[in-house]
mmCIF file of C-alpha atoms and ligand atoms in Angstrom:
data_model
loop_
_atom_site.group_PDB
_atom_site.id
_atom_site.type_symbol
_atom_site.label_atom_id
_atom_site.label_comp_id
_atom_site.label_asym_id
_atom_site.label_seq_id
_atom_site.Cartn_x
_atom_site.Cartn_y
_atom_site.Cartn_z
ATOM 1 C CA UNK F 21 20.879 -66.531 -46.627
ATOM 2 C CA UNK F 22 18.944 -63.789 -46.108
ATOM 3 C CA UNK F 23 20.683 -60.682 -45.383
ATOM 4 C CA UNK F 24 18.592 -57.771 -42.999
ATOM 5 C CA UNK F 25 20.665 -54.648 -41.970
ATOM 6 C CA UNK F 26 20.447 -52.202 -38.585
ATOM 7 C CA UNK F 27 21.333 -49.282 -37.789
ATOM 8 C CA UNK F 28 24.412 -48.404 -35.180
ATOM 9 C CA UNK F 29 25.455 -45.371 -33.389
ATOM 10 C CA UNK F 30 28.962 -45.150 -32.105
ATOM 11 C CA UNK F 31 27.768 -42.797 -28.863
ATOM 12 C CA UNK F 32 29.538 -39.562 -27.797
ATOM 13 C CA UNK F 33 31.502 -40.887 -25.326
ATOM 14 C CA UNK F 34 33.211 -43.682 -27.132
ATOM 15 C CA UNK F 35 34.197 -41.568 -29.911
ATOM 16 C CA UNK F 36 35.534 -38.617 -27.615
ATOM 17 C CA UNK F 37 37.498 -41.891 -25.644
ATOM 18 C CA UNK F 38 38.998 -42.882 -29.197
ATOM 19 C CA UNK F 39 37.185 -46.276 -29.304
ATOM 20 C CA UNK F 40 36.223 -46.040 -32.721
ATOM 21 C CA UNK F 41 38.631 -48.547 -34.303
ATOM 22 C CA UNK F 42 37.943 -50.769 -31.558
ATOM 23 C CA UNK F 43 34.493 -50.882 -31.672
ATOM 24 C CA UNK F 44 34.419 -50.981 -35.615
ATOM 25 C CA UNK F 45 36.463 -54.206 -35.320
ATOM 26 C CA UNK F 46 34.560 -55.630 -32.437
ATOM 27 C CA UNK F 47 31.458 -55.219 -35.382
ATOM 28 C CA UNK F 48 33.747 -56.678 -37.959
ATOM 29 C CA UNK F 49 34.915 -59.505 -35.920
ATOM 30 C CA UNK F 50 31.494 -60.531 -35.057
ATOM 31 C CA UNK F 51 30.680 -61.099 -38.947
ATOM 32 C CA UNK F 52 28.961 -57.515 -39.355
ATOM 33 C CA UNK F 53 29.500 -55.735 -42.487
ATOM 34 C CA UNK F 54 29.646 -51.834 -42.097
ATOM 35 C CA UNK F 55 27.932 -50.704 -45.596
ATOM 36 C CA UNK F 56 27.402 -46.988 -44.691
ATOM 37 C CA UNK F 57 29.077 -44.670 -41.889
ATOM 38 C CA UNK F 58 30.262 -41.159 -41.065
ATOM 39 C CA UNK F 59 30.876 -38.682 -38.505
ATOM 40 C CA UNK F 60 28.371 -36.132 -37.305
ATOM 41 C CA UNK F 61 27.488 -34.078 -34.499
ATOM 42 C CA UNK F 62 23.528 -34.085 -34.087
ATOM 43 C CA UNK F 63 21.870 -30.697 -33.237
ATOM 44 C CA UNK F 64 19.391 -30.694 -30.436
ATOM 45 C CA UNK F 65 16.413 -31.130 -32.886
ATOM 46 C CA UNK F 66 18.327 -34.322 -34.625
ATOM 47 C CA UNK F 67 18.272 -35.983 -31.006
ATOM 48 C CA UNK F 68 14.764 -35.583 -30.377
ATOM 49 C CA UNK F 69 13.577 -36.771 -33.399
ATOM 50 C CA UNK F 70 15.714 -39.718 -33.408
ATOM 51 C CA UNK F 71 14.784 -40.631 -29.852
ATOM 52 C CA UNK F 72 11.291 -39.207 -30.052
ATOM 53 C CA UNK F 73 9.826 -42.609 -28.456
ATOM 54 C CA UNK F 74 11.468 -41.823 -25.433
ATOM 55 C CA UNK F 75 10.248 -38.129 -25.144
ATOM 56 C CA UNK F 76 8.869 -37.470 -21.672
ATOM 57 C CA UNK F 77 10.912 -40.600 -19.670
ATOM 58 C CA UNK F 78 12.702 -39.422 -16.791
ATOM 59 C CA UNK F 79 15.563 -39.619 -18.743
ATOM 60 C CA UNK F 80 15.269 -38.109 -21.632
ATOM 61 C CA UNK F 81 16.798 -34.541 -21.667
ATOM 62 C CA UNK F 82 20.063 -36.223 -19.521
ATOM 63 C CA UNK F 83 19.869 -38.640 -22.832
ATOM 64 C CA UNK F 84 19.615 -35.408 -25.598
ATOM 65 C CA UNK F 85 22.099 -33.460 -23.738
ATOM 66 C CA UNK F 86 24.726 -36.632 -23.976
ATOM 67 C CA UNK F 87 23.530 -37.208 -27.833
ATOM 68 C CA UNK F 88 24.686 -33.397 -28.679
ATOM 69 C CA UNK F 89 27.546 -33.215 -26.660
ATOM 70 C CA UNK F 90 30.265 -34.107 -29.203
ATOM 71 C CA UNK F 91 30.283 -36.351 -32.280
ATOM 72 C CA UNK F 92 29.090 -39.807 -33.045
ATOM 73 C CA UNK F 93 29.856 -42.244 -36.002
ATOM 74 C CA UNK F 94 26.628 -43.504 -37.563
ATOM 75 C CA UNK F 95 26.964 -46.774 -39.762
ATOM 76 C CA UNK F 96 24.540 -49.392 -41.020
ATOM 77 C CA UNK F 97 25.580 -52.897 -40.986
ATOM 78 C CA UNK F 98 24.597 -55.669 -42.753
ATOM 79 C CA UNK F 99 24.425 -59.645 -42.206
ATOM 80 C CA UNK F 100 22.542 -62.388 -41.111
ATOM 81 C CA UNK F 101 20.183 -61.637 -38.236
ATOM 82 C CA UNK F 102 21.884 -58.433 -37.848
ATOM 83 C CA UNK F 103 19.675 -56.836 -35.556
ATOM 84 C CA UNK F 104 18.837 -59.134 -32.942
ATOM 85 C CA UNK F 105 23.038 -60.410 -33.533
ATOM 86 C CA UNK F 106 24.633 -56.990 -33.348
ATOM 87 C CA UNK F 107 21.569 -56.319 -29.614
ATOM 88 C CA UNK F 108 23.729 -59.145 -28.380
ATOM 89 C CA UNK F 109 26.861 -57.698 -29.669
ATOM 90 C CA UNK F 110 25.931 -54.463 -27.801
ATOM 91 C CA UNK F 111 24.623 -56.094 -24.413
ATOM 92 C CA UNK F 112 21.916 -54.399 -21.945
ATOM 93 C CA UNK F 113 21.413 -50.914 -21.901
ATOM 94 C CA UNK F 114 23.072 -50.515 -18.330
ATOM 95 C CA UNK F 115 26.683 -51.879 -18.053
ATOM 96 C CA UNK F 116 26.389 -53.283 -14.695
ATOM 97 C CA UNK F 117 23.568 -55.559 -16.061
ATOM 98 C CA UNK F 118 25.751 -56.506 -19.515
ATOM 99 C CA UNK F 119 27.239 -59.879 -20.424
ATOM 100 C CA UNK F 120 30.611 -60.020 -20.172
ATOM 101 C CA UNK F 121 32.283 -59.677 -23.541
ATOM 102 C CA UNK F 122 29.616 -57.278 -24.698
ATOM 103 C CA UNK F 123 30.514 -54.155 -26.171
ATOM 104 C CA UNK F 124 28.603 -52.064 -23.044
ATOM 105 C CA UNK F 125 30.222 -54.078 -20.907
ATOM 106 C CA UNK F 126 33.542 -53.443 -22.226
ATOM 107 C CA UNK F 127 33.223 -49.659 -22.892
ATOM 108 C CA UNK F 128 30.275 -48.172 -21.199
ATOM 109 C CA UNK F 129 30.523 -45.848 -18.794
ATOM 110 C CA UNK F 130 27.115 -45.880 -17.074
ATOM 111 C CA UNK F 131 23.186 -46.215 -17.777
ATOM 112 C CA UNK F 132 23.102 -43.084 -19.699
ATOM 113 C CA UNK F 133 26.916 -42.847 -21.060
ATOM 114 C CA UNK F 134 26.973 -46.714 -22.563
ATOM 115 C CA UNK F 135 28.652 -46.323 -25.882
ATOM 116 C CA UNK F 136 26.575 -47.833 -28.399
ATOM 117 C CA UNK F 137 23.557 -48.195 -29.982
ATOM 118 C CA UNK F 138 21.467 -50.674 -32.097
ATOM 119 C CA UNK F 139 18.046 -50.822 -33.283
ATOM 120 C CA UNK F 140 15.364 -52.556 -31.704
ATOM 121 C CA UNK F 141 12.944 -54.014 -34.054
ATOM 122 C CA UNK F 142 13.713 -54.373 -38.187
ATOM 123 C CA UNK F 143 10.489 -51.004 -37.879
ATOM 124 C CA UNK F 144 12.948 -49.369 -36.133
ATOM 125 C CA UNK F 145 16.047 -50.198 -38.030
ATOM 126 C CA UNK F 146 14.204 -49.006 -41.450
ATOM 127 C CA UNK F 147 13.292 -45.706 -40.155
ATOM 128 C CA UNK F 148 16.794 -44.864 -38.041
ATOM 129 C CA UNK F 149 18.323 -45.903 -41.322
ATOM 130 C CA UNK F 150 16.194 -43.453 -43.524
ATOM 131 C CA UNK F 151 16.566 -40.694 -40.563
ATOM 132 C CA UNK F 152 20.377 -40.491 -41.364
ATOM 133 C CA UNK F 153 21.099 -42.004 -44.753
ATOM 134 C CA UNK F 154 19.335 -41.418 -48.620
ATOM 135 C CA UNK F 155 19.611 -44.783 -49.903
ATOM 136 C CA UNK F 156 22.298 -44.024 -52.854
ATOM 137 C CA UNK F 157 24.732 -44.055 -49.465
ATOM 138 C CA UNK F 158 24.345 -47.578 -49.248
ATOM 139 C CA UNK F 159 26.768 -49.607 -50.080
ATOM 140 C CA UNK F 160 26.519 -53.022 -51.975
ATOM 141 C CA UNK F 161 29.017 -55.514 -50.639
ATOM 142 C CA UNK F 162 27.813 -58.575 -51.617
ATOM 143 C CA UNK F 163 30.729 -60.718 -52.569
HETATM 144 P P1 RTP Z 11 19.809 -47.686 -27.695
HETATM 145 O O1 RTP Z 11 18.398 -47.304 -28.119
HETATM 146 O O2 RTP Z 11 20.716 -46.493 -27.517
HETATM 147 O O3 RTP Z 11 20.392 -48.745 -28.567
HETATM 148 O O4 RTP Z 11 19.740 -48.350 -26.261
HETATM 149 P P2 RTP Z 11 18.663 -49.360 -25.698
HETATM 150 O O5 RTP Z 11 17.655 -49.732 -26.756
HETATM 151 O O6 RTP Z 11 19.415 -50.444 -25.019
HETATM 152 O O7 RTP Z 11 17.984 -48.464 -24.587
HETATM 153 P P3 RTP Z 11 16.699 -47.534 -24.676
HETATM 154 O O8 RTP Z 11 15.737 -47.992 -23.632
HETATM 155 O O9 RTP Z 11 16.214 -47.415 -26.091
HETATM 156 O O10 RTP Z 11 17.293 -46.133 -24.191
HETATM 157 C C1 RTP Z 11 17.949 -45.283 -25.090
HETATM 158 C C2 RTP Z 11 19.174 -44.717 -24.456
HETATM 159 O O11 RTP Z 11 18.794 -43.827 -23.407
HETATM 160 C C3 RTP Z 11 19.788 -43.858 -22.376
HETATM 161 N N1 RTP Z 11 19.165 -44.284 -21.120
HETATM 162 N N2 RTP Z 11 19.504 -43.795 -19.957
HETATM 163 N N3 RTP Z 11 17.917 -44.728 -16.820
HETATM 164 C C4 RTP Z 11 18.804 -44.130 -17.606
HETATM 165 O O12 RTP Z 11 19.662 -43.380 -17.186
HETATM 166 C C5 RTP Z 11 18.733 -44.396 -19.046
HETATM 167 N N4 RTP Z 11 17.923 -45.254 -19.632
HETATM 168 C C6 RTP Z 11 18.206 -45.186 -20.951
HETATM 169 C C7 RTP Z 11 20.850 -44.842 -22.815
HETATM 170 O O13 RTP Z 11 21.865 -44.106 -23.517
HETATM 171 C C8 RTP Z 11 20.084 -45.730 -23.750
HETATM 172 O O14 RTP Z 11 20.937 -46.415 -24.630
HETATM 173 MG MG1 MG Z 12 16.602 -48.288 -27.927
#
């Protein structure tokens, strides 16, 4: 088995709604294993650089003003085909368009305001890893 990790953001407004626990088991449930996480409220220059491939979308300052508005819980989880596994997990960006069961579906608010977040590609899931965590705050929990 090979075992590939991603990178998940518990957004703003599912931590201010107290969906933590929830969404932690949701991730558990589905056969994820969380092997780094905390709590931190980005500054402005934290959002941008995370979401730097979005810079200059109509949506992007709406999108850096909701990443700074309160705290998130950043975690990376670990399992088989995490990252295309925990995508599905998540469901599509906007709510209305998410599978039922999904994690947006279930939580999100709107487009913008939707809870969750997963990384794209296993490029992207190395370097939103990296952005947040030094690799001694990795956990190994292979057992
Ligand atoms: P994420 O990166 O957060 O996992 O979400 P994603 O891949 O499904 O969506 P992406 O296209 O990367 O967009 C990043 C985040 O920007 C906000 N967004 N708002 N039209 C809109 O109002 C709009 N489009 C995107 C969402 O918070 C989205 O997750
Ligand atoms: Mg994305």
């Amino acid at each position: 088995m090979t075992l590939e990790r991603t990178f998940s953001i518990v957004k703003p407004d599912a931590v201010q709604r107290n969906l933590i626990g929830a969404i932690y088991q949701r991730i558990e449930n589905a056969g994820f294993r969380i092997v780094a996480a905390k709590m931190l409220h980005l500054t402005r220059e934290q959002a941008e650089g995370f979401y730097a491939e979005h810079q200059g979308k109509p949506f992007f300052e709406k999108l850096v003003n909701f990443m700074t508005s309160g705290p998130i819980m950043v975690q990376v989880l670990e399992g088989e085909n995490t990252i295309a596994g925990y995508r599905e997990l998540m469901g599509k960006t906007n709510p209305e368009e998410a599978a039922r069961g999904t994690l947006r579906a279930d939580y999100a608010v709107n487009h913008t305001f939707n809870s969750v977040h997963g990384s794209d590609s296993p490029e992207s899931a190395q370097r939103e890893i990296s952005y947040f965590f030094a690799a001694d705050e990795l956990c190994d929990r292979e057992d």
